Coordinates of C-alpha atoms in Angstrom, one line a residue:
M1 CA -167.5 -60.7 163.4
A2 CA -169.9 -60.5 161.2
D3 CA -172.2 -58.8 163.9
D4 CA -169.2 -56.2 165.2
A5 CA -169.3 -55.3 161.7
T6 CA -172.8 -54.7 161.0
R7 CA -172.9 -53.1 164.3
R8 CA -170.1 -51.1 163.4
Q9 CA -172.2 -50.0 160.6
E10 CA -175.4 -49.2 162.4
L11 CA -173.8 -47.0 164.2
L12 CA -172.2 -45.4 161.9
I13 CA -175.2 -44.6 159.3
E14 CA -176.7 -42.9 162.8
Q15 CA -174.2 -40.7 163.5
W16 CA -174.3 -39.2 159.8
L17 CA -177.9 -39.4 160.4
R18 CA -177.8 -36.8 163.4
E19 CA -174.8 -34.7 162.1
E20 CA -177.1 -34.1 158.8
E21 CA -179.6 -32.9 161.3
I22 CA -177.9 -30.5 163.4
D23 CA -175.9 -29.3 160.1
N24 CA -180.0 -28.4 158.8
D25 CA -181.1 -27.1 162.6
L26 CA -178.2 -24.9 161.2
I27 CA -179.1 -23.5 158.0
E28 CA -182.3 -22.8 159.3
E29 CA -180.8 -20.6 162.4
C30 CA -178.9 -18.8 159.6
S31 CA -181.6 -18.3 156.7
N32 CA -183.8 -16.6 159.4
D33 CA -180.9 -14.4 160.9
E34 CA -180.1 -13.3 157.2
E35 CA -183.9 -12.7 156.3
S36 CA -183.9 -10.5 159.7
D37 CA -181.1 -8.8 159.1
F38 CA -182.4 -8.4 155.4
V39 CA -185.6 -6.5 156.6
E40 CA -183.7 -4.4 159.2
V41 CA -181.4 -2.5 156.3
Q42 CA -184.8 -2.1 154.4
Q43 CA -186.2 -0.1 157.1
E44 CA -183.1 2.2 156.8
N45 CA -183.5 2.6 153.9
S46 CA -183.7 6.5 152.7
D47 CA -187.5 8.1 152.0
T48 CA -186.8 7.8 148.4
E49 CA -186.5 4.4 148.6
E50 CA -188.8 3.6 150.9
E51 CA -191.3 5.3 148.0
A52 CA -189.8 3.6 145.7
S53 CA -190.1 0.5 147.0
D54 CA -193.6 0.7 148.4
E55 CA -194.7 1.5 144.7
D56 CA -193.1 -0.8 143.3
D57 CA -194.5 -3.6 145.8
D58 CA -194.0 -6.6 142.5
D59 CA -190.5 -4.8 141.8
S60 CA -187.7 -7.5 141.9
A61 CA -185.0 -9.2 140.3
N62 CA -187.2 -11.2 139.8
G63 CA -190.3 -10.3 139.8
P64 CA -193.2 -9.9 136.4
H65 CA -194.4 -6.8 136.9
M66 CA -193.0 -3.3 137.3
Q67 CA -195.2 -0.3 138.6
G68 CA -195.6 3.2 138.6
K69 CA -197.3 5.4 141.3
D70 CA -200.5 5.6 139.9
G71 CA -200.6 1.8 140.6
T72 CA -200.6 0.8 137.2
K73 CA -198.8 -2.2 136.5
W74 CA -196.3 -3.1 133.2
L75 CA -195.2 -6.6 132.4
K76 CA -191.5 -7.0 132.1
H77 CA -192.0 -9.5 129.6
V78 CA -193.8 -10.1 126.5
P79 CA -196.9 -11.1 127.6
E80 CA -198.5 -15.3 125.9
M81 CA -200.8 -14.6 123.5
R82 CA -203.5 -17.2 123.0
G83 CA -204.7 -18.2 119.1
R84 CA -204.0 -16.1 116.0
T85 CA -202.0 -12.4 116.6
R86 CA -204.9 -10.1 115.4
Q87 CA -203.9 -7.0 112.9
H88 CA -204.7 -3.8 114.2
N89 CA -203.3 -1.5 111.5
I90 CA -204.8 -3.0 107.8
V91 CA -206.4 -0.3 106.2
F92 CA -208.3 -2.0 102.7
R93 CA -208.6 2.0 101.2
A94 CA -205.9 2.9 98.9
P95 CA -204.9 6.4 99.9
G96 CA -205.6 9.7 97.3
P97 CA -208.5 11.8 96.2
K98 CA -211.9 10.2 96.1
G99 CA -215.0 11.1 94.4
E100 CA -215.1 13.6 91.7
A101 CA -211.9 14.5 93.3
K102 CA -210.5 12.3 91.1
Q103 CA -211.5 14.0 87.6
K104 CA -209.1 17.3 88.6
N105 CA -206.2 17.9 87.1
S106 CA -205.5 21.9 87.0
N107 CA -204.3 23.7 90.4
R108 CA -207.5 26.0 89.9
E109 CA -209.5 22.5 89.5
C110 CA -207.9 21.4 92.7
L111 CA -208.7 25.0 94.8
D112 CA -212.6 24.6 93.6
L113 CA -212.7 21.8 95.4
F114 CA -212.2 23.1 98.8
L115 CA -213.4 26.9 98.1
D116 CA -216.6 25.4 96.7
G117 CA -219.5 27.1 95.0
T118 CA -221.1 26.8 98.7
V119 CA -218.8 29.1 100.4
I120 CA -218.0 31.8 97.3
H121 CA -221.9 31.7 97.6
C122 CA -221.3 32.6 101.5
V123 CA -218.7 34.8 101.4
T124 CA -220.5 36.9 98.6
E125 CA -223.8 37.0 100.9
Y126 CA -222.3 38.1 103.8
T127 CA -219.8 40.7 102.0
N128 CA -222.8 42.2 100.5
I129 CA -224.6 42.6 103.9
R130 CA -221.6 44.4 105.1
I131 CA -220.9 46.9 102.4
E132 CA -224.9 47.9 101.8
S133 CA -224.4 49.3 106.2
V134 CA -221.2 51.1 104.7
R135 CA -222.0 52.3 101.5
A136 CA -223.4 56.1 103.3
R137 CA -219.6 56.6 104.0
Y138 CA -218.9 56.4 100.7
A139 CA -219.0 59.8 98.1
S140 CA -218.6 58.1 94.8
N141 CA -220.5 55.1 94.4
R142 CA -217.4 53.7 91.9
D143 CA -215.3 51.3 94.4
D144 CA -217.9 50.5 96.8
K145 CA -220.3 48.6 94.6
L146 CA -222.3 45.3 95.7
T147 CA -219.6 42.8 94.7
D148 CA -220.1 39.1 93.2
E149 CA -219.5 35.4 93.1
L150 CA -216.8 35.5 89.9
E151 CA -215.3 38.8 91.5
I152 CA -214.9 36.8 94.9
T153 CA -213.6 34.2 92.9
G154 CA -211.3 36.9 91.9
Y155 CA -210.1 39.0 94.8
L156 CA -209.4 34.8 96.4
G157 CA -207.4 34.4 93.2
I158 CA -205.3 37.4 93.9
L159 CA -204.7 36.6 97.6
Y160 CA -203.6 32.7 96.7
L161 CA -201.2 34.0 93.7
I162 CA -200.0 36.5 96.5
G163 CA -199.3 34.0 98.9
T164 CA -198.0 31.7 96.4
L165 CA -195.3 34.3 95.1
K166 CA -194.8 35.2 99.0
S167 CA -195.2 38.8 98.3
G168 CA -197.8 38.8 101.5
R169 CA -195.5 41.6 102.9
Q170 CA -195.0 43.5 99.7
N171 CA -196.8 46.9 99.7
V172 CA -200.1 46.2 97.6
E173 CA -199.5 49.1 95.5
Q174 CA -196.2 47.6 94.4
I175 CA -198.1 44.5 93.9
F176 CA -200.9 46.5 91.5
D177 CA -197.8 48.7 90.1
T178 CA -198.0 49.2 86.2
K179 CA -195.5 51.6 85.5
N180 CA -192.4 50.7 87.1
G181 CA -192.3 46.9 86.8
T182 CA -192.9 45.7 90.3
G183 CA -196.9 44.5 89.3
I184 CA -197.6 41.2 89.2
E185 CA -200.0 41.1 85.4
A186 CA -202.4 38.4 87.0
V187 CA -203.6 40.6 89.8
Y188 CA -203.7 44.7 88.5
L189 CA -205.3 42.2 85.4
T190 CA -208.0 41.4 87.5
M191 CA -209.1 44.3 89.7
G192 CA -208.3 47.8 90.2
V193 CA -205.6 48.4 93.4
Q194 CA -208.5 50.6 95.5
R195 CA -211.0 48.1 94.7
F196 CA -208.9 45.4 96.5
K197 CA -208.4 47.4 99.3
F198 CA -212.1 48.2 99.5
L199 CA -212.9 44.1 99.5
T200 CA -210.1 43.8 101.9
R201 CA -211.8 46.4 104.3
N202 CA -215.1 44.7 104.1
I203 CA -215.0 41.0 102.8
R204 CA -217.2 39.4 106.0
F205 CA -217.8 35.4 106.4
D206 CA -220.5 35.7 108.6
D207 CA -223.9 38.0 108.8
I208 CA -222.8 41.0 111.0
N209 CA -226.6 41.4 112.0
T210 CA -226.4 38.6 114.0
R211 CA -222.8 38.2 115.1
T212 CA -223.4 39.7 118.8
T213 CA -225.6 37.0 119.4
R214 CA -223.9 34.5 117.9
I215 CA -220.5 35.6 119.3
K216 CA -221.9 35.4 123.4
E217 CA -221.8 31.7 123.1
D218 CA -219.1 30.9 120.5
K219 CA -215.9 32.9 120.6
L220 CA -215.1 32.0 116.9
A221 CA -218.3 33.2 115.4
P222 CA -217.2 35.4 112.9
I223 CA -215.7 32.0 111.0
R224 CA -217.2 29.6 112.2
E225 CA -219.7 28.6 109.7
L226 CA -217.2 28.7 107.2
F227 CA -214.3 27.2 108.7
E228 CA -216.3 24.1 109.5
K229 CA -216.9 24.3 105.7
I230 CA -213.9 24.1 104.3
V231 CA -212.5 21.7 106.9
G232 CA -215.7 19.7 105.6
N233 CA -214.3 19.4 102.4
F234 CA -211.0 18.5 103.2
Q235 CA -212.0 14.8 104.3
K236 CA -214.9 15.1 101.7
N237 CA -212.1 14.7 98.9
F238 CA -209.9 12.6 100.6
I239 CA -208.6 9.1 101.4
P240 CA -205.9 9.2 104.0
S241 CA -203.6 6.9 104.4
A242 CA -202.6 4.1 107.6
E243 CA -200.2 6.7 109.0
M244 CA -201.7 10.6 110.6
T245 CA -199.6 13.0 112.6
L246 CA -201.4 14.6 115.4
D247 CA -200.0 18.7 116.3
E248 CA -200.3 22.2 117.0
Q249 CA -199.9 25.1 115.2
L250 CA -199.4 28.5 115.9
I251 CA -200.3 30.8 113.1
A252 CA -198.4 34.1 113.4
F253 CA -201.1 36.8 114.0
R254 CA -201.0 40.6 116.3
G255 CA -204.1 41.8 116.0
K256 CA -207.7 41.8 118.1
C257 CA -208.5 38.5 119.4
S258 CA -209.6 37.0 123.3
F259 CA -207.8 33.8 122.2
R260 CA -204.7 35.2 121.0
Q261 CA -201.8 33.0 122.4
F262 CA -198.5 34.0 123.1
I263 CA -196.2 31.3 123.1
P264 CA -192.6 32.2 123.5
S265 CA -190.9 29.0 121.6
K266 CA -192.0 29.4 118.5
P267 CA -190.8 31.7 115.3
A268 CA -194.0 33.8 115.8
K269 CA -194.5 33.5 119.5
Y270 CA -198.0 35.7 119.0
G271 CA -201.0 34.1 117.0
I272 CA -203.8 31.8 117.0
K273 CA -203.6 28.2 117.6
I274 CA -204.7 25.6 115.9
F275 CA -204.7 22.0 116.5
A276 CA -204.5 19.8 113.3
L277 CA -205.2 16.2 112.1
V278 CA -202.2 15.4 109.0
D279 CA -201.7 12.6 107.0
V280 CA -197.9 11.3 107.1
H281 CA -197.7 10.1 103.0
F282 CA -199.0 13.1 101.9
P283 CA -199.3 17.2 102.2
Y284 CA -202.5 16.8 103.1
T285 CA -204.5 18.5 106.3
F286 CA -207.7 16.1 107.4
N287 CA -208.8 18.0 110.3
L288 CA -208.6 21.4 112.2
E289 CA -210.1 22.8 115.4
V290 CA -208.8 26.7 117.0
Y291 CA -208.3 27.1 120.2
C292 CA -210.7 29.6 121.6
G293 CA -209.8 29.0 125.1
V294 CA -212.7 28.7 127.1
Q295 CA -215.7 29.4 125.6
P296 CA -218.7 30.6 126.9
E297 CA -221.6 28.1 128.3
G298 CA -223.8 26.9 125.2
P299 CA -223.2 24.2 122.5
F300 CA -219.7 25.1 121.7
K301 CA -218.5 25.0 125.4
V302 CA -215.7 22.0 124.7
S303 CA -213.1 20.7 127.2
N304 CA -209.5 21.6 126.1
E305 CA -207.7 18.5 128.0
H306 CA -205.6 16.2 126.1
K307 CA -207.4 13.5 126.3
E308 CA -210.8 15.6 125.0
V309 CA -208.8 16.9 122.2
V310 CA -207.7 13.9 120.9
M311 CA -211.0 12.3 120.4
R312 CA -212.2 15.0 119.1
M313 CA -209.2 15.5 116.2
T314 CA -208.8 12.0 116.0
A315 CA -212.7 11.3 115.3
P316 CA -213.2 11.0 111.4
I317 CA -210.9 8.3 111.4
H318 CA -212.5 6.3 114.3
G319 CA -212.8 3.1 113.4
S320 CA -210.4 2.7 110.4
N321 CA -207.1 0.8 112.2
R322 CA -205.4 3.9 111.0
N323 CA -202.2 4.9 113.3
V324 CA -201.8 8.6 114.9
T325 CA -198.4 9.5 115.9
S326 CA -198.4 12.5 118.5
D327 CA -195.7 14.6 121.5
N328 CA -196.2 14.5 125.3
W329 CA -199.0 17.1 125.3
F330 CA -201.5 14.9 123.3
S331 CA -200.3 11.4 124.4
S332 CA -201.2 8.9 128.0
L333 CA -202.3 5.7 128.4
D334 CA -205.5 6.8 129.2
V335 CA -205.5 8.0 125.8
A336 CA -203.8 5.2 123.9
K337 CA -206.6 3.4 125.6
E338 CA -209.7 5.2 124.4
L339 CA -208.3 4.9 120.6
F340 CA -207.7 1.1 121.0
A341 CA -211.4 1.0 121.7
K342 CA -212.2 2.9 119.0
K343 CA -210.1 0.5 116.7
T344 CA -207.4 3.6 116.5
T345 CA -203.9 3.2 117.4
M346 CA -201.8 5.7 118.4
V347 CA -197.7 6.3 118.7
G348 CA -195.6 9.1 120.9
T349 CA -193.5 10.3 123.6
V350 CA -194.8 10.5 127.1
R351 CA -192.9 12.5 129.7
K352 CA -191.4 10.8 132.4
D353 CA -193.3 12.5 135.5
K354 CA -196.5 10.8 134.4
R355 CA -197.7 8.8 137.1
E356 CA -197.8 5.9 134.9
V357 CA -194.4 5.6 134.3
P358 CA -192.4 2.5 136.0
L359 CA -189.5 5.0 137.9
Q360 CA -187.3 1.8 136.5
L361 CA -188.0 4.0 133.1
R362 CA -187.3 7.1 134.0
T363 CA -183.6 6.7 134.6
A364 CA -181.0 6.2 132.1
K365 CA -178.1 6.5 135.1
G366 CA -176.0 2.9 134.8
K367 CA -178.0 1.8 131.2
P368 CA -175.6 0.7 128.4
I369 CA -175.6 2.2 124.9
P370 CA -178.3 1.6 123.4
S371 CA -180.3 -0.2 125.7
S372 CA -184.0 -0.2 125.5
I373 CA -186.5 -1.5 128.3
F374 CA -190.0 -2.5 127.3
G375 CA -192.9 -2.7 129.9
F376 CA -196.7 -4.2 128.4
H377 CA -200.1 -3.5 129.8
G378 CA -202.9 -4.8 128.4
P379 CA -203.0 -3.5 124.5
C380 CA -200.3 -1.2 125.0
T381 CA -196.3 -0.8 125.6
L382 CA -194.3 0.8 127.1
V383 CA -190.4 1.5 126.1
S384 CA -187.5 3.4 127.3
Y385 CA -184.3 3.5 124.6
I386 CA -180.7 5.0 125.7
P387 CA -180.1 6.7 122.3
K388 CA -176.5 8.2 124.0
K389 CA -174.4 8.9 126.7
V390 CA -176.2 11.0 129.4
K391 CA -174.6 14.3 130.6
L392 CA -175.4 14.9 133.8
C393 CA -175.2 18.6 134.4

């Protein structure tokens, strides 16, 4: 009886083993069928879906990467850091005036830091060269005499005061009027209206005798020397804070100029475009560059690509661990990497049609409010944030 019971138990075990092998075979066949069906469905995708699948080869539900059109891969999760995290935006020097600027208190003393003796001397010298060339046109020597540094300082002071009082569009005769009460006392006590008009017509910021030669290789030749001196004074007398911003500004101007810009979105529409690097925490301009379009061949011909503009504008703060905030015209992955190599960081908006931006970060449809998706590429971080409901038009 014991032998029969043992025999029945062995047969039962063999039967269980055979059934398990059959089930495994069925599972393997089913999985193969499902895989083949899945591949067929993928092949029936639309062209857009096929392109997306090619671009984001590794980007599946559980994949670690997202991929842009140019092949740039972004990690979905924060990469593991080995060792101590580096601190990038530590600036050890307190922002504010430096050098002799620390001892200046009055408005006049502060203005003299930027329009210093060198600037006033240049303007006086170049204006006298112009006056010498036009004196023969005047019958009277009362208002066509040569100028000096004291008078040029007073003239620039008048312009500064008129701008401060927002009288730039007021008639000159009214500003200098002494009878009807419309004049400004500090203005008409400095010089007469005729002398002011004469200086306005003839003030110059470069040597007119050599301008013809210089302008062949530099469109900014009429003000280049003085412009660079003043910008140099900006950087000489101030220590910027850890946060800077880079943007463009259109200075209203409708006169004759080969690089005058027309930008319909700007309030002035016509003017001279200037790139400006400005301190975020103080109303202080640290660097400027005038957009001159395509310069003639020579030492002043530079690239106007956004990356080159950013590197030139931020050159004074390279290596200082400062941060630059900018809009989408200046921002890109290449720019961020280049600045990081110069020990400078960047925060900026990026247009969604940039080739390095993954498909998952371009669309807002189906994403909860508020929500964010992050991508990590080397030292750079990209985030897509949904602040409000997107209205479909």
